[in-house]
Amino acid sequence: MTSCDTESIMRGVAVTGTRNTGHRSLAEYADLFRDYLGPFASPGAHFYIGGAKGVDSMSLIWLAGNTSAAITVVVPGRVDQQPAEARQAIARARDRIREIVELRASELKAPAYHARNRWMVDRASMTIGYPHHAEESSGTWQTLDYTRDQGKPRLIVPV
């Protein structure tokens, strides 16, 4: 990989992952974020994160506390419609979030979440996904597959 390739990838990274995170400790997730998000968090990096609970909220808090990268949080409806865990993470990291995008879907069902995921991937140069091994038809896999279909690199970190 050349420095031009690295700079292209570093422009934007979509982050996606399972909402079911209780099977690992917070320290284990912090290690996974350090190992797999950290290398892409150079100056000028921009992360696009869905505003859900689970990996979305945990990666938001980790990125806000451990990097200087720009962060955009994207929600399918409005922030006030997100689960409490997600709203708390957004509030906690608010001073580090560059932008919150509310797509204002009329119904918070699968099509709205897929639209949110596509919005993030369309603006990113690559996607880093943290799928739960038992959720092979999840939104995380939908996002990773969409990334592949767009011809963009994806890094898959099973959790």
PDB file of C-alpha atoms in Angstrom:
ATOM      1  CA  MET A   1       0.000   0.000   0.000  1.00  0.00           C
ATOM      2  CA  THR A   2       1.394   3.396  -0.938  1.00  0.00           C
ATOM      3  CA  SER A   3       1.075   6.579   1.117  1.00  0.00           C
ATOM      4  CA  CYS A   4      -1.561   7.765  -1.389  1.00  0.00           C
ATOM      5  CA  ASP A   5      -3.587   4.604  -0.733  1.00  0.00           C
ATOM      6  CA  THR A   6      -3.321   5.107   3.011  1.00  0.00           C
ATOM      7  CA  GLU A   7      -4.375   8.759   2.748  1.00  0.00           C
ATOM      8  CA  SER A   8      -7.388   7.771   0.650  1.00  0.00           C
ATOM      9  CA  ILE A   9      -8.516   5.176   3.191  1.00  0.00           C
ATOM     10  CA  MET A  10      -7.897   7.516   6.101  1.00  0.00           C
ATOM     11  CA  ARG A  11     -10.297  10.145   4.760  1.00  0.00           C
ATOM     12  CA  GLY A  12     -13.365   8.398   6.083  1.00  0.00           C
ATOM     13  CA  VAL A  13     -14.155   5.214   7.951  1.00  0.00           C
ATOM     14  CA  ALA A  14     -17.658   3.895   8.584  1.00  0.00           C
ATOM     15  CA  VAL A  15     -17.992   1.877  11.786  1.00  0.00           C
ATOM     16  CA  THR A  16     -20.698  -0.727  12.214  1.00  0.00           C
ATOM     17  CA  GLY A  17     -21.294  -3.449  14.755  1.00  0.00           C
ATOM     18  CA  THR A  18     -23.572  -5.559  16.841  1.00  0.00           C
ATOM     19  CA  ARG A  19     -25.918  -4.149  19.435  1.00  0.00           C
ATOM     20  CA  ASN A  20     -25.486  -7.362  21.434  1.00  0.00           C
ATOM     21  CA  THR A  21     -22.237  -6.740  23.293  1.00  0.00           C
ATOM     22  CA  GLY A  22     -22.769  -8.358  26.698  1.00  0.00           C
ATOM     23  CA  HIS A  23     -20.626 -11.387  25.873  1.00  0.00           C
ATOM     24  CA  ARG A  24     -17.360  -9.365  26.158  1.00  0.00           C
ATOM     25  CA  SER A  25     -16.065  -6.921  28.748  1.00  0.00           C
ATOM     26  CA  LEU A  26     -15.655  -3.193  28.139  1.00  0.00           C
ATOM     27  CA  ALA A  27     -11.888  -3.691  28.408  1.00  0.00           C
ATOM     28  CA  GLU A  28     -12.004  -6.264  25.596  1.00  0.00           C
ATOM     29  CA  TYR A  29     -13.904  -3.833  23.370  1.00  0.00           C
ATOM     30  CA  ALA A  30     -11.448  -1.054  24.220  1.00  0.00           C
ATOM     31  CA  ASP A  31      -8.621  -3.367  23.120  1.00  0.00           C
ATOM     32  CA  LEU A  32     -10.444  -4.187  19.855  1.00  0.00           C
ATOM     33  CA  PHE A  33     -11.042  -0.495  19.142  1.00  0.00           C
ATOM     34  CA  ARG A  34      -7.421   0.346  19.924  1.00  0.00           C
ATOM     35  CA  ASP A  35      -6.185  -2.432  17.634  1.00  0.00           C
ATOM     36  CA  TYR A  36      -8.591  -1.947  14.718  1.00  0.00           C
ATOM     37  CA  LEU A  37      -9.841   1.666  14.837  1.00  0.00           C
ATOM     38  CA  GLY A  38      -6.699   3.202  16.262  1.00  0.00           C
ATOM     39  CA  PRO A  39      -4.481   2.643  13.207  1.00  0.00           C
ATOM     40  CA  PHE A  40      -6.980   4.602  11.059  1.00  0.00           C
ATOM     41  CA  ALA A  41      -7.380   7.496  13.509  1.00  0.00           C
ATOM     42  CA  SER A  42      -4.531   9.669  12.240  1.00  0.00           C
ATOM     43  CA  PRO A  43      -4.888  13.453  11.977  1.00  0.00           C
ATOM     44  CA  GLY A  44      -7.425  14.206   9.267  1.00  0.00           C
ATOM     45  CA  ALA A  45      -9.343  10.955   9.773  1.00  0.00           C
ATOM     46  CA  HIS A  46     -13.138  11.071   9.877  1.00  0.00           C
ATOM     47  CA  PHE A  47     -15.319   8.353  11.398  1.00  0.00           C
ATOM     48  CA  TYR A  48     -18.999   7.809  10.592  1.00  0.00           C
ATOM     49  CA  ILE A  49     -20.827   6.004  13.385  1.00  0.00           C
ATOM     50  CA  GLY A  50     -24.438   4.919  13.667  1.00  0.00           C
ATOM     51  CA  GLY A  51     -26.109   6.301  16.770  1.00  0.00           C
ATOM     52  CA  ALA A  52     -27.274   2.983  18.205  1.00  0.00           C
ATOM     53  CA  LYS A  53     -26.437   1.111  21.382  1.00  0.00           C
ATOM     54  CA  GLY A  54     -23.720  -1.528  21.496  1.00  0.00           C
ATOM     55  CA  VAL A  55     -20.657  -1.164  19.262  1.00  0.00           C
ATOM     56  CA  ASP A  56     -21.882   2.185  17.920  1.00  0.00           C
ATOM     57  CA  SER A  57     -22.000   3.788  21.373  1.00  0.00           C
ATOM     58  CA  MET A  58     -18.859   2.099  22.648  1.00  0.00           C
ATOM     59  CA  SER A  59     -16.798   3.014  19.573  1.00  0.00           C
ATOM     60  CA  LEU A  60     -18.066   6.607  19.776  1.00  0.00           C
ATOM     61  CA  ILE A  61     -16.897   6.914  23.393  1.00  0.00           C
ATOM     62  CA  TRP A  62     -13.560   5.256  22.581  1.00  0.00           C
ATOM     63  CA  LEU A  63     -12.873   7.449  19.549  1.00  0.00           C
ATOM     64  CA  ALA A  64     -13.896  10.621  21.419  1.00  0.00           C
ATOM     65  CA  GLY A  65     -11.612   9.818  24.337  1.00  0.00           C
ATOM     66  CA  ASN A  66      -8.617   8.382  22.526  1.00  0.00           C
ATOM     67  CA  THR A  67      -8.268  10.169  19.180  1.00  0.00           C
ATOM     68  CA  SER A  68      -8.491  13.581  17.597  1.00  0.00           C
ATOM     69  CA  ALA A  69     -10.339  12.223  14.555  1.00  0.00           C
ATOM     70  CA  ALA A  70     -13.488  13.931  13.326  1.00  0.00           C
ATOM     71  CA  ILE A  71     -16.678  12.081  14.250  1.00  0.00           C
ATOM     72  CA  THR A  72     -20.075  12.137  12.565  1.00  0.00           C
ATOM     73  CA  VAL A  73     -22.966  10.315  14.248  1.00  0.00           C
ATOM     74  CA  VAL A  74     -25.812   9.251  11.965  1.00  0.00           C
ATOM     75  CA  VAL A  75     -29.263   8.215  13.167  1.00  0.00           C
ATOM     76  CA  PRO A  76     -32.133   6.928  11.025  1.00  0.00           C
ATOM     77  CA  GLY A  77     -34.707   9.160  12.708  1.00  0.00           C
ATOM     78  CA  ARG A  78     -33.903  11.670  15.432  1.00  0.00           C
ATOM     79  CA  VAL A  79     -31.441  11.411  18.320  1.00  0.00           C
ATOM     80  CA  ASP A  80     -34.271  11.562  20.868  1.00  0.00           C
ATOM     81  CA  GLN A  81     -35.656   8.318  19.344  1.00  0.00           C
ATOM     82  CA  GLN A  82     -32.438   6.385  20.039  1.00  0.00           C
ATOM     83  CA  PRO A  83     -32.106   4.011  23.012  1.00  0.00           C
ATOM     84  CA  ALA A  84     -31.012   5.593  26.305  1.00  0.00           C
ATOM     85  CA  GLU A  85     -27.504   4.077  26.042  1.00  0.00           C
ATOM     86  CA  ALA A  86     -26.999   5.710  22.642  1.00  0.00           C
ATOM     87  CA  ARG A  87     -28.378   9.095  23.728  1.00  0.00           C
ATOM     88  CA  GLN A  88     -26.072   9.041  26.763  1.00  0.00           C
ATOM     89  CA  ALA A  89     -23.014   8.215  24.631  1.00  0.00           C
ATOM     90  CA  ILE A  90     -23.854  11.039  22.213  1.00  0.00           C
ATOM     91  CA  ALA A  91     -24.294  13.494  25.096  1.00  0.00           C
ATOM     92  CA  ARG A  92     -21.045  12.348  26.731  1.00  0.00           C
ATOM     93  CA  ALA A  93     -19.058  12.783  23.496  1.00  0.00           C
ATOM     94  CA  ARG A  94     -20.919  15.861  22.226  1.00  0.00           C
ATOM     95  CA  ASP A  95     -17.898  18.169  22.389  1.00  0.00           C
ATOM     96  CA  ARG A  96     -15.967  15.753  20.150  1.00  0.00           C
ATOM     97  CA  ILE A  97     -18.714  15.119  17.604  1.00  0.00           C
ATOM     98  CA  ARG A  98     -18.300  17.240  14.479  1.00  0.00           C
ATOM     99  CA  GLU A  99     -21.792  16.543  13.152  1.00  0.00           C
ATOM    100  CA  ILE A 100     -24.971  14.709  14.069  1.00  0.00           C
ATOM    101  CA  VAL A 101     -27.020  13.683  11.045  1.00  0.00           C
ATOM    102  CA  GLU A 102     -30.683  12.921  11.665  1.00  0.00           C
ATOM    103  CA  LEU A 103     -32.124  11.243   8.574  1.00  0.00           C
ATOM    104  CA  ARG A 104     -35.668  11.678   9.955  1.00  0.00           C
ATOM    105  CA  ALA A 105     -37.146   8.416   8.711  1.00  0.00           C
ATOM    106  CA  SER A 106     -40.896   8.249   9.279  1.00  0.00           C
ATOM    107  CA  GLU A 107     -40.667   4.652  10.539  1.00  0.00           C
ATOM    108  CA  LEU A 108     -37.747   3.178  12.454  1.00  0.00           C
ATOM    109  CA  LYS A 109     -37.767  -0.208  10.768  1.00  0.00           C
ATOM    110  CA  ALA A 110     -35.170  -2.134   8.761  1.00  0.00           C
ATOM    111  CA  PRO A 111     -35.348   0.115   5.645  1.00  0.00           C
ATOM    112  CA  ALA A 112     -34.495   3.187   7.753  1.00  0.00           C
ATOM    113  CA  TYR A 113     -31.496   1.460   9.329  1.00  0.00           C
ATOM    114  CA  HIS A 114     -30.314   0.223   5.929  1.00  0.00           C
ATOM    115  CA  ALA A 115     -30.604   3.778   4.565  1.00  0.00           C
ATOM    116  CA  ARG A 116     -28.522   5.041   7.501  1.00  0.00           C
ATOM    117  CA  ASN A 117     -25.881   2.386   6.849  1.00  0.00           C
ATOM    118  CA  ARG A 118     -25.735   3.216   3.143  1.00  0.00           C
ATOM    119  CA  TRP A 119     -25.439   6.935   3.956  1.00  0.00           C
ATOM    120  CA  MET A 120     -22.340   6.241   6.082  1.00  0.00           C
ATOM    121  CA  VAL A 121     -20.712   3.857   3.577  1.00  0.00           C
ATOM    122  CA  ASP A 122     -21.355   6.239   0.678  1.00  0.00           C
ATOM    123  CA  ARG A 123     -19.326   8.923   2.461  1.00  0.00           C
ATOM    124  CA  ALA A 124     -16.542   6.677   3.760  1.00  0.00           C
ATOM    125  CA  SER A 125     -13.538   5.180   2.030  1.00  0.00           C
ATOM    126  CA  MET A 126     -13.796   1.929   3.995  1.00  0.00           C
ATOM    127  CA  THR A 127     -15.859   0.178   6.677  1.00  0.00           C
ATOM    128  CA  ILE A 128     -14.755  -1.501   9.880  1.00  0.00           C
ATOM    129  CA  GLY A 129     -17.368  -3.944  11.145  1.00  0.00           C
ATOM    130  CA  TYR A 130     -17.715  -5.749  14.452  1.00  0.00           C
ATOM    131  CA  PRO A 131     -20.341  -8.436  13.782  1.00  0.00           C
ATOM    132  CA  HIS A 132     -21.519 -10.892  16.396  1.00  0.00           C
ATOM    133  CA  HIS A 133     -20.801 -14.339  14.973  1.00  0.00           C
ATOM    134  CA  ALA A 134     -24.375 -15.541  15.470  1.00  0.00           C
ATOM    135  CA  GLU A 135     -26.016 -12.649  13.581  1.00  0.00           C
ATOM    136  CA  GLU A 136     -25.245 -13.511   9.966  1.00  0.00           C
ATOM    137  CA  SER A 137     -28.255 -11.602   8.577  1.00  0.00           C
ATOM    138  CA  SER A 138     -27.770  -8.519  10.755  1.00  0.00           C
ATOM    139  CA  GLY A 139     -27.525  -4.864   9.837  1.00  0.00           C
ATOM    140  CA  THR A 140     -23.792  -5.132  10.462  1.00  0.00           C
ATOM    141  CA  TRP A 141     -23.467  -7.742   7.719  1.00  0.00           C
ATOM    142  CA  GLN A 142     -25.799  -5.761   5.462  1.00  0.00           C
ATOM    143  CA  THR A 143     -23.457  -2.780   5.870  1.00  0.00           C
ATOM    144  CA  LEU A 144     -20.341  -4.858   5.264  1.00  0.00           C
ATOM    145  CA  ASP A 145     -21.911  -6.420   2.167  1.00  0.00           C
ATOM    146  CA  TYR A 146     -22.945  -2.999   0.855  1.00  0.00           C
ATOM    147  CA  THR A 147     -19.360  -1.811   1.378  1.00  0.00           C
ATOM    148  CA  ARG A 148     -18.110  -4.768  -0.662  1.00  0.00           C
ATOM    149  CA  ASP A 149     -20.677  -4.124  -3.389  1.00  0.00           C
ATOM    150  CA  GLN A 150     -19.404  -0.527  -3.623  1.00  0.00           C
ATOM    151  CA  GLY A 151     -15.892  -1.840  -4.246  1.00  0.00           C
ATOM    152  CA  LYS A 152     -14.591  -0.403  -0.995  1.00  0.00           C
ATOM    153  CA  PRO A 153     -12.346  -2.134   1.525  1.00  0.00           C
ATOM    154  CA  ARG A 154     -13.828  -3.591   4.672  1.00  0.00           C
ATOM    155  CA  LEU A 155     -12.209  -4.853   7.819  1.00  0.00           C
ATOM    156  CA  ILE A 156     -14.224  -7.504   9.659  1.00  0.00           C
ATOM    157  CA  VAL A 157     -13.534  -7.988  13.381  1.00  0.00           C
ATOM    158  CA  PRO A 158     -15.808 -10.754  14.735  1.00  0.00           C
ATOM    159  CA  VAL A 159     -16.927 -10.278  18.335  1.00  0.00           C
TER     160      VAL A 159
END
